[in-house]
CSV table of C-alpha atoms and ligand atoms in Angstrom, one decimal:
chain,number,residue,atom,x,y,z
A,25,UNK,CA,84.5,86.8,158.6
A,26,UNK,CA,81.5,87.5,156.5
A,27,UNK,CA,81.5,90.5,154.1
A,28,UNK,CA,78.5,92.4,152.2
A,29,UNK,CA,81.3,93.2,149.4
A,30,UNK,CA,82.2,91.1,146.4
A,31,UNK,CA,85.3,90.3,145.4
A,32,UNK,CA,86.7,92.3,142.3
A,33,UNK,CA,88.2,90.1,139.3
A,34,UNK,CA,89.6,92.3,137.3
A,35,UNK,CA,93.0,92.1,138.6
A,36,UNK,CA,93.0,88.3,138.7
A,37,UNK,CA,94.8,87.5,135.5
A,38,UNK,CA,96.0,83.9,134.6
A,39,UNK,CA,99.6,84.3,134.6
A,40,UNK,CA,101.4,81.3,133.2
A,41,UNK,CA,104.7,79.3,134.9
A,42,UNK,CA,107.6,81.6,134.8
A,43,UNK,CA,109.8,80.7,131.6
A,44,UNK,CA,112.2,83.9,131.2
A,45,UNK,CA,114.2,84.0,127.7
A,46,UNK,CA,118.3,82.2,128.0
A,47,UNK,CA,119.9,85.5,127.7
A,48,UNK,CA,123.5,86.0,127.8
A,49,UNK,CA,124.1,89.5,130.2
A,50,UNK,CA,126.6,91.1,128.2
A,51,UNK,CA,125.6,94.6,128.9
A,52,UNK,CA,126.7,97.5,131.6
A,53,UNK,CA,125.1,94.8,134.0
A,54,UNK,CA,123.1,93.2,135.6
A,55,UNK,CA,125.2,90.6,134.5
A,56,UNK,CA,124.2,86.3,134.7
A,57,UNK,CA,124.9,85.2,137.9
A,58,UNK,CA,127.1,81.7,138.8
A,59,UNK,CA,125.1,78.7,138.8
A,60,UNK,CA,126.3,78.1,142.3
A,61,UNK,CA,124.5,81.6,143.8
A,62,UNK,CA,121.3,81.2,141.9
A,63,UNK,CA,121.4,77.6,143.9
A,64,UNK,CA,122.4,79.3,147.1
A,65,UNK,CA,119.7,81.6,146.9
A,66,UNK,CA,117.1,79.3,147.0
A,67,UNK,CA,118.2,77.6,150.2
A,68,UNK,CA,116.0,77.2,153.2
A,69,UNK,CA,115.3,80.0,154.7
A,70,UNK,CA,116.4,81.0,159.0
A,71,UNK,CA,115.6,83.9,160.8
A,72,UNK,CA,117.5,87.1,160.4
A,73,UNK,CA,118.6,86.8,164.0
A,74,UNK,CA,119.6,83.3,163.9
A,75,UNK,CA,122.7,82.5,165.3
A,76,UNK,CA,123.7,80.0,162.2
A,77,UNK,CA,122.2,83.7,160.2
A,78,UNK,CA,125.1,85.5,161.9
A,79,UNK,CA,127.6,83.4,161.5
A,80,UNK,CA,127.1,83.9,157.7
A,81,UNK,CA,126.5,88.1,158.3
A,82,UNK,CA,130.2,87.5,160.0
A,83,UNK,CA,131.5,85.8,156.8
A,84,UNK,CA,129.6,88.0,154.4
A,85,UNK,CA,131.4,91.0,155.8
A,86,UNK,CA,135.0,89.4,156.3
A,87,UNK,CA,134.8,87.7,152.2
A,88,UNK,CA,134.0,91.6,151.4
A,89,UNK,CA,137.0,92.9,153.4
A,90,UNK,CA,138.8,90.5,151.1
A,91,UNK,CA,137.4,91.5,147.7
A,92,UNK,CA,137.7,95.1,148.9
A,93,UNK,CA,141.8,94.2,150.5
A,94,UNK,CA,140.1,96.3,153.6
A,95,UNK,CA,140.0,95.6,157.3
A,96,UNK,CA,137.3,98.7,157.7
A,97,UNK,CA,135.4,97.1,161.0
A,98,UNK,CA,132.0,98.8,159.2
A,99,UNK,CA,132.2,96.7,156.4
A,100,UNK,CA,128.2,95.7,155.0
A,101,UNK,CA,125.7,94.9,152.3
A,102,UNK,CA,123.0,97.6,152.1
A,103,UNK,CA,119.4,96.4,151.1
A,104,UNK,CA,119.0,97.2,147.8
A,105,UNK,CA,121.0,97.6,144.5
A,106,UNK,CA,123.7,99.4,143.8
A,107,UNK,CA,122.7,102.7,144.6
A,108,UNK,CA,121.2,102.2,147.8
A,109,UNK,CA,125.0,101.8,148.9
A,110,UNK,CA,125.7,104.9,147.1
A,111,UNK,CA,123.1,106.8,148.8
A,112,UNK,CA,123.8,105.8,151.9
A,113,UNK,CA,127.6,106.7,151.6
A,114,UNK,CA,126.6,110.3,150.9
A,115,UNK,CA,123.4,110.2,153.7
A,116,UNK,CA,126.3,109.4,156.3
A,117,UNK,CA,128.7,111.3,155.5
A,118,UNK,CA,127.6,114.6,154.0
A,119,UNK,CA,126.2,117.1,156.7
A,120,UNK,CA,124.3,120.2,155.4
A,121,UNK,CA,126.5,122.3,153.9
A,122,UNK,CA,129.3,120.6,153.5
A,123,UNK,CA,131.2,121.0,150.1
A,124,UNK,CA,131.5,117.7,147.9
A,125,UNK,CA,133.1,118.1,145.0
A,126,UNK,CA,132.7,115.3,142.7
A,127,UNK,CA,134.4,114.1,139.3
A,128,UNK,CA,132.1,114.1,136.4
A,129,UNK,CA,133.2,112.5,133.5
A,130,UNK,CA,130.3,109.4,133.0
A,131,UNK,CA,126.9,109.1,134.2
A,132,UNK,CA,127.2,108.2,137.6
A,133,UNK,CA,129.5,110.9,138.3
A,134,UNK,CA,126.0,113.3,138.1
A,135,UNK,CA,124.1,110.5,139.8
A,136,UNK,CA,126.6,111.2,142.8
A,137,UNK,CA,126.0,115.5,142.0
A,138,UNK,CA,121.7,114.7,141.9
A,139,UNK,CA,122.7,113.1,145.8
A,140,UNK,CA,124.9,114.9,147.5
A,141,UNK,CA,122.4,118.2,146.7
A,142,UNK,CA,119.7,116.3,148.2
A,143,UNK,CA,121.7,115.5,151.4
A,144,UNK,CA,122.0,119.4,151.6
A,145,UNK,CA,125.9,119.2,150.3
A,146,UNK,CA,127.1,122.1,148.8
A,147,UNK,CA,128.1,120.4,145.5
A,148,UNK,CA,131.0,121.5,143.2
A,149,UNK,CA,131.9,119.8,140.1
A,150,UNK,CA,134.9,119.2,138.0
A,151,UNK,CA,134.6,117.8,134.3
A,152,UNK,CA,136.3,115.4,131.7
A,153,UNK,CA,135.1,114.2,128.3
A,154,UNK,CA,133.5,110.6,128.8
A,155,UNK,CA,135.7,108.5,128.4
A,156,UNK,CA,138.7,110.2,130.0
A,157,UNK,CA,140.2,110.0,133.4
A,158,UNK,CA,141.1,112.8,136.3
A,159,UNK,CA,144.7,113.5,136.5
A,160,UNK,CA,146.8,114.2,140.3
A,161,UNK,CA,147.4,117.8,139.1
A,162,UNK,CA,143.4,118.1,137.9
A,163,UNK,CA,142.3,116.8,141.4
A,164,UNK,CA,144.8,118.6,142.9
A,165,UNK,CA,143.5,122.2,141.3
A,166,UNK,CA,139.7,121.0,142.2
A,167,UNK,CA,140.9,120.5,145.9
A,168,UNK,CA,142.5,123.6,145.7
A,169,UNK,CA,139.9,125.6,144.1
A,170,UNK,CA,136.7,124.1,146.2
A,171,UNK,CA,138.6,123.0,149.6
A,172,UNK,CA,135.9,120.2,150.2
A,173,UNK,CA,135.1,117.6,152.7
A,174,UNK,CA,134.8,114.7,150.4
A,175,UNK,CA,135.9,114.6,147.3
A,176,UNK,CA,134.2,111.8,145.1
A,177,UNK,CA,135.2,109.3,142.3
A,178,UNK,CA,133.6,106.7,140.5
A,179,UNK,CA,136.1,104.3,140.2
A,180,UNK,CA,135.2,102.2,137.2
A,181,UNK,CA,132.8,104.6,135.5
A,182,UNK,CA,130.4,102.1,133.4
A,183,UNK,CA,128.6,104.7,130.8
A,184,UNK,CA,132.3,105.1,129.7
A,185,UNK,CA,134.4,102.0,130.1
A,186,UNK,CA,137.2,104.3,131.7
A,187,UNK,CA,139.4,103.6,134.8
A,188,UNK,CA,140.3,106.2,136.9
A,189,UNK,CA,143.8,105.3,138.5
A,190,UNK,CA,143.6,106.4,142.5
A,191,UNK,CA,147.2,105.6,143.4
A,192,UNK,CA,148.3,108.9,145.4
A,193,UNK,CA,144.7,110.4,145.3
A,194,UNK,CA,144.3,109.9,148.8
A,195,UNK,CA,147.5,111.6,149.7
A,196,UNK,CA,145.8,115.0,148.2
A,197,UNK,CA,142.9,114.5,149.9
A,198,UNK,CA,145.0,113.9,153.4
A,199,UNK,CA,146.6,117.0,152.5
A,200,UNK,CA,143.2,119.0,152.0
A,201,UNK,CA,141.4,117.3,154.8
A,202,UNK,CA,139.1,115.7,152.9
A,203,UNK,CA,137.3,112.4,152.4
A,204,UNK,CA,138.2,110.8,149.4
A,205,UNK,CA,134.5,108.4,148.8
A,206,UNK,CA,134.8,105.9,145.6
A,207,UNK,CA,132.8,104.2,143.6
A,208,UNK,CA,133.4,100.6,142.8
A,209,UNK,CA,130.4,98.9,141.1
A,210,UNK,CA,131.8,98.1,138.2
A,211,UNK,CA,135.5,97.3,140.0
A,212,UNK,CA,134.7,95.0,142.8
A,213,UNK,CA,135.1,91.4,141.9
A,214,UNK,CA,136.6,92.1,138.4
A,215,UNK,CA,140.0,95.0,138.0
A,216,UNK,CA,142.3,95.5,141.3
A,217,UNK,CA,141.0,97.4,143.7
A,218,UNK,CA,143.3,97.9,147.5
A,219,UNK,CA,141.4,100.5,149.2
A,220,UNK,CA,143.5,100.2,152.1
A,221,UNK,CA,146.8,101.0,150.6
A,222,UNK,CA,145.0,103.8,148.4
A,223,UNK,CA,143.6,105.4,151.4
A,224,UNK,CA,140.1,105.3,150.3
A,225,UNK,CA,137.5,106.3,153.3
A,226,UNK,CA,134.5,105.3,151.7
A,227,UNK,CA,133.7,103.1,149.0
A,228,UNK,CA,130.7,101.2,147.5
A,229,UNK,CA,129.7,98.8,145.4
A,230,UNK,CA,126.9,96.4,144.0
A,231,UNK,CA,126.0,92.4,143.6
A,232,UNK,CA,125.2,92.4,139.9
A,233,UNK,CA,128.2,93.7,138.5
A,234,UNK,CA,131.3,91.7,138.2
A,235,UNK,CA,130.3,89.9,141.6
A,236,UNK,CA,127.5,87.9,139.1
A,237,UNK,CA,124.8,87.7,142.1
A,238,UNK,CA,121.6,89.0,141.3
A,239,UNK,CA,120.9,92.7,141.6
A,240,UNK,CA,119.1,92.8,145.4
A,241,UNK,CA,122.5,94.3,147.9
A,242,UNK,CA,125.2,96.8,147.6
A,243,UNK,CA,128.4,96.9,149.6
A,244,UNK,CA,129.0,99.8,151.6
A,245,UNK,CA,132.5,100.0,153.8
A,246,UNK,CA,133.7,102.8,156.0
A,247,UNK,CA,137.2,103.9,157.0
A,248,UNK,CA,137.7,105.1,160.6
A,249,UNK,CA,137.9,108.6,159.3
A,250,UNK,CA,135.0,108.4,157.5
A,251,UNK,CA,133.3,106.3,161.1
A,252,UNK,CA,134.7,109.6,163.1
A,253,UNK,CA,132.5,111.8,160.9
A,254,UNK,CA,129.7,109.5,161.0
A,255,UNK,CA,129.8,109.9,165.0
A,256,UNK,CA,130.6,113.3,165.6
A,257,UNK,CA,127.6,114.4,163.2
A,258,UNK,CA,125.4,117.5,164.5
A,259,UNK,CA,122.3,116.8,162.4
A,260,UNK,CA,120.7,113.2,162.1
A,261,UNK,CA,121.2,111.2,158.9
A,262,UNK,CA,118.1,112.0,157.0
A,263,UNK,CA,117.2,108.7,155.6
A,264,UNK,CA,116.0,106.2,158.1
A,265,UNK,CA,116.5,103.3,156.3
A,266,UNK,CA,120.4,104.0,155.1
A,267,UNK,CA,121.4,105.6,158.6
A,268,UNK,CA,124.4,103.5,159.2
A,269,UNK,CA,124.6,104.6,163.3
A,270,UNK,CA,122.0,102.4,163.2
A,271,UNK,CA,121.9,99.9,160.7
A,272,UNK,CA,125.9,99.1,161.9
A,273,UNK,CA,124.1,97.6,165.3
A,274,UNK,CA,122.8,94.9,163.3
A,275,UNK,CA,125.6,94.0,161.5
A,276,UNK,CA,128.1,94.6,164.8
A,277,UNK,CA,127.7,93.0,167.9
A,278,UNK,CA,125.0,94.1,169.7
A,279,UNK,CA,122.4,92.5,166.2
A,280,UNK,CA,120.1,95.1,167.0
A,281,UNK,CA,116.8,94.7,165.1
A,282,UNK,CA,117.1,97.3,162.3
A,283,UNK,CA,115.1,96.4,159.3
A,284,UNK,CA,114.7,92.5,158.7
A,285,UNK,CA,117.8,91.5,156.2
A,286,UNK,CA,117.3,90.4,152.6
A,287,UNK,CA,118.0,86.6,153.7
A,288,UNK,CA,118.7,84.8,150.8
A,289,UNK,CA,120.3,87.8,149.0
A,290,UNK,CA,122.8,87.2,151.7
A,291,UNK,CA,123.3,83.1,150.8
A,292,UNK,CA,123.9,84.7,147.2
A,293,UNK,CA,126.0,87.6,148.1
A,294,UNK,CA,128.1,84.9,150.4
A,295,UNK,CA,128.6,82.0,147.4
A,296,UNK,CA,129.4,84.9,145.1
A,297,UNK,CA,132.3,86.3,147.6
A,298,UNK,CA,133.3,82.2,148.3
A,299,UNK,CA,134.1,82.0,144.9
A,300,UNK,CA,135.9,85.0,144.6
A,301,UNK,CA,137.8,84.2,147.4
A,302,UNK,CA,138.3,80.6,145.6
A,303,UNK,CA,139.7,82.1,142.6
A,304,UNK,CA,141.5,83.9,144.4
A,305,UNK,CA,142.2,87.8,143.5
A,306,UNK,CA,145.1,87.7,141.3
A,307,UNK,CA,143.9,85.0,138.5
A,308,UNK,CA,140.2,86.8,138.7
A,309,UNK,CA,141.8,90.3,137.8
A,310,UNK,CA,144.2,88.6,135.4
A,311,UNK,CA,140.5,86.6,134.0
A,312,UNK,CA,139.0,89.6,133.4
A,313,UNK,CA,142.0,91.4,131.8
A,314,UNK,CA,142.7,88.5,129.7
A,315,UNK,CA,139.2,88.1,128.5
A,316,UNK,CA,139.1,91.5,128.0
A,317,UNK,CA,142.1,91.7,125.4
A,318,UNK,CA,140.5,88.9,123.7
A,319,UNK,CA,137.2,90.9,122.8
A,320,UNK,CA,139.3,94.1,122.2
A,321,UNK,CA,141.8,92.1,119.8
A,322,UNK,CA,138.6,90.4,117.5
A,323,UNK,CA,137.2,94.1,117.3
A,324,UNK,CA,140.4,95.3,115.9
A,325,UNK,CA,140.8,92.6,113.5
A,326,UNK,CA,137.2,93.5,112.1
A,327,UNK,CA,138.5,96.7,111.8
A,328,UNK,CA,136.4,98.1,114.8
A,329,UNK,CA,137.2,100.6,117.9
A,330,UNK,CA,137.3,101.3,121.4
A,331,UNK,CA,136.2,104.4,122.9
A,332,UNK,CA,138.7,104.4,125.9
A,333,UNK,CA,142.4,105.1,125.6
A,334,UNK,CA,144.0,101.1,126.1
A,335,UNK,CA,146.0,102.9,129.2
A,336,UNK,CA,143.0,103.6,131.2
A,337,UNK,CA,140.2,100.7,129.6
A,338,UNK,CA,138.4,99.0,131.9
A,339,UNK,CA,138.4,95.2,131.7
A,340,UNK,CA,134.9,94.7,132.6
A,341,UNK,CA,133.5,97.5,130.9
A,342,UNK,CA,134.0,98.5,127.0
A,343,UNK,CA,132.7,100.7,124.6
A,344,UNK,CA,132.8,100.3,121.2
A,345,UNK,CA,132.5,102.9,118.7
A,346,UNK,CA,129.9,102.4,116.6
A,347,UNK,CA,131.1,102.5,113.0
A,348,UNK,CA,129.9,105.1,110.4
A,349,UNK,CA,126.1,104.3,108.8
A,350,UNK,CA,125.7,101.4,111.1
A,351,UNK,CA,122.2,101.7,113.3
A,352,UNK,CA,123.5,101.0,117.2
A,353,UNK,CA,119.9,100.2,118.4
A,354,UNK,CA,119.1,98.1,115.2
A,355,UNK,CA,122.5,96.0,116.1
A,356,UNK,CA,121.6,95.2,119.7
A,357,UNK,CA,118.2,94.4,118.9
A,358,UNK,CA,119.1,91.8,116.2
A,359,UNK,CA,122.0,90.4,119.0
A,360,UNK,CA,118.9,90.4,121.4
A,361,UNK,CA,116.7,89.0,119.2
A,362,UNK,CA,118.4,86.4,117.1
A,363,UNK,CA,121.3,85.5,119.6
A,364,UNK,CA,119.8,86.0,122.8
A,365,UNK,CA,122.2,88.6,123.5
A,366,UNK,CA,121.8,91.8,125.5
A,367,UNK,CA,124.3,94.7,125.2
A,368,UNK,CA,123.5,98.3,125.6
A,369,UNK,CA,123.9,101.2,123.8
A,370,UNK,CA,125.6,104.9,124.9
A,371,UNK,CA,124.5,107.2,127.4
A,372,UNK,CA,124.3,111.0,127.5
A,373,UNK,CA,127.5,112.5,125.7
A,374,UNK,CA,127.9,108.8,124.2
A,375,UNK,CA,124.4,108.0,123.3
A,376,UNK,CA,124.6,106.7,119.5
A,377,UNK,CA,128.3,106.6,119.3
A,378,UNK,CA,129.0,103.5,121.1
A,379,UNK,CA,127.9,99.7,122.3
A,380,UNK,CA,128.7,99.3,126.0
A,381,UNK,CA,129.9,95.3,126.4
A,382,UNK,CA,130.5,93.9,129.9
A,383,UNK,CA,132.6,91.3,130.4
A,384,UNK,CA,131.7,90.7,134.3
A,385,UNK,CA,132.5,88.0,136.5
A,386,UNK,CA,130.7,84.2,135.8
A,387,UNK,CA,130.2,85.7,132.4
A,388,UNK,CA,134.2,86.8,131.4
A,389,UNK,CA,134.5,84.1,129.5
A,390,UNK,CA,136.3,83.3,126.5
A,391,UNK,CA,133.5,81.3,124.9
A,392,UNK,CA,131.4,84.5,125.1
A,393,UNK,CA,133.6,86.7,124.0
A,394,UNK,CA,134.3,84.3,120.5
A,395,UNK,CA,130.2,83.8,120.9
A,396,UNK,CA,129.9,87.9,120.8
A,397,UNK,CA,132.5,88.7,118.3
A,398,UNK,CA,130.9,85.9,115.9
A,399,UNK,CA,127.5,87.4,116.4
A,400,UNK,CA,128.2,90.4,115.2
A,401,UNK,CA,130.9,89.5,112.4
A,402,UNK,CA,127.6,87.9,111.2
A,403,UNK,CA,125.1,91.2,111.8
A,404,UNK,CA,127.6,94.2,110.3
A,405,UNK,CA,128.4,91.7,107.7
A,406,UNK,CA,132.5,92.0,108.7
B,810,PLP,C1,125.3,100.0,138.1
B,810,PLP,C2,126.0,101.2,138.7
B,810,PLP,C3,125.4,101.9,139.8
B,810,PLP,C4,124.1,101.7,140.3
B,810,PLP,O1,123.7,100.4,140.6
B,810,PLP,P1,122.2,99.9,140.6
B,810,PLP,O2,122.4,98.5,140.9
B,810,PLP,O3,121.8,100.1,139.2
B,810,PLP,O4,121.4,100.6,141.5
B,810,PLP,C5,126.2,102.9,140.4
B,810,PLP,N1,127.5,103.2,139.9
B,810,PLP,C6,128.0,102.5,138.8
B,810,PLP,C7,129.3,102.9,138.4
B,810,PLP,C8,127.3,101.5,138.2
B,810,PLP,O5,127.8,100.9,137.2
């Protein structure tokens, strides 16, 4: 193929080998991912139809009914991070029109609002402080006051470090015929979650969060109801790429060519639900709460805070108040910097006022929470 143009160089920059910094990922995420799923991920590659490829979708999707304690048939990674799943829970479930009323008390709480408007919902809103949870009786007057279809909750709400409980929400929401749609990105993998027995229709979640995979897939799992509403829709889900009508023929039994899978996300996503389910669910919540209480004991005895009322802290998620005089930023610069590090500081309402600290999956450890605590005994000079 001959050609009267001449290639341009200017684009053609001598990058050197890759060589990225040892960081430690104790921040709102993504966190470090096991050893044994940055190995899996770099496995020889099959086809995305390839019957030893589906036998792994099948396992994929039965380890996440197990980290979830579902047995929702529609149970699957999305492509893409985190909120790819959550998009695509409110793509195929909201019709235009519909009222969602969602719980804001964090940031993702008006990431959920900025969707479910541009999926044509009707959007209503109830508020709490960061850092505080919903009660039964304040979802019970939202319910009552916006009759919705769904009502959504973000489960582990990660700007915040707050827990909301969910035991009996879904008996309100049974009683107002409505959806009840969680998020769990910050839960799944790392504080107890049973969205079975807590009635929960539609949930989501992502891989870099306390499941330590790299960021890449995002569960996604439907309850019947939640299916029923999916089928009986009038209008088209209007995102192509999220429409679960058809992206459930790939993962169900027909394999339906959809959009190619992420392949070796999927070896990662499957080591990091194998070693879940080798932990076992029990002594990984009871890990992460443990851990937890260690990093939250050292704070106190250097005379430091926590945002979040103890009864509703989130193990894998804490903010620290920042003490008077003391520059956040400059602090979590000098951790990145001279420790290698990374925490984050406060969003929105909390921007300033606190450090956000994960302790998430591979990386709730004791040894980094002694490493973390050291580090910054050292920095605010404690
Ligand atoms: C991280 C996070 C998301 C979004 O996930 P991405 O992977 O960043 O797309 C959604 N909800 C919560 C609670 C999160 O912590």
């Amino acid at each position: 193929m001959s050609t009267s143009h001449s290639v341009n160089e200017k684009h053609r920059i001598s990058a050197g080998q890759l060589d990225m910094p040892p960081r430690l990922l104790l921040g709102p995420g993504p966190s470090n991912a096991h050893p044994r799923v940055l190995q899996a991920i770099g496995m020889r590659q099959v086809g995305h139809l390839d019957p030893t490829f589906v036998g792994l979708m099948n396992e994929v999707q039965e380890l996440l009914r197990y980290a979830w304690q579902t047995d929702n048939q529609l149970t699957i990674p999305v492509s893409g991070t985190g909120s790819a799943a959550m998009e695509a829970s409110l793509a195929n479930t909201v019709e235009p029109g519909d009222t969602v009323l969602v719980g804001v008390n964090g940031y993702f709480g008006l990431r959920l609002v900025d969707m479910a408007g541009r999926y044509g919902a009707n959007v209503r809103q109830i508020e709490k402080p960061w850092g505080q949870v919903f009660s039964l009786d304040d979802l019970k007057a939202g319910l009552e006051a916006h009759r919705p279809a769904i009502l959504a909750l973000v489960h582990a709400e990660t700007s915040t470090g707050a827990c909301q409980p969910l035991e009996g929400v879904a008996d309100l929401c049974r009683q107002y015929d409505c959806l009840l749609l969680i998020d769990t990105v910050t839960s799944l993998g790392g504080v107890p979650l049973f969205l079975d027995e807590w009635g929960v229709d539609v949930a989501y979640s992502g891989t870099q969060k306390c499941l330590s995979c790299p960021p890449g897939l995002s569960p996604l799992t439907l309850g019947p109801r939640a299916v029923e509403k999916l089928q009986n829709r009038k209008s088209q889900v209007a995102n192509w790429y999220l429409d679960m009508s058809l992206v459930s023929k790939y993962w169900g039994s027909a394999r339906t060519y959809h959009h190619t899978a992420p392949i070796n996300m999927n070896y990662a996503l499957r080591e990091a639900l194998r070693l879940v389910a080798e932990e076992g669910l029990e002594a990984r919540w009871a890990r992460h709460q443990a851990n937890a209480e260690l990093f939250w004991n050292g704070l106190a005895e250097m005379g430091m805070s926590c945002h979040v009322d103890a009864a509703y802290r989130l193990p894998s998620l804490t903010t620290v108040r920042v003490p008077e005089g003391v520059d956040a930023k400059a602090v979590a610069q000098r951790l990145l910097s001279e420790y290698n590090i990374e925490i984050a500081g406060g969003l929105g309402q909390l921007a300033g006022q606190v450090w956000r600290v994960g302790l998430m999956g591979f990386n709730s450890r004791p040894e980094n929470v002694l490493l973390l605590l050291s580090a910054l005994k050292k920095i605010l000079g404690r």
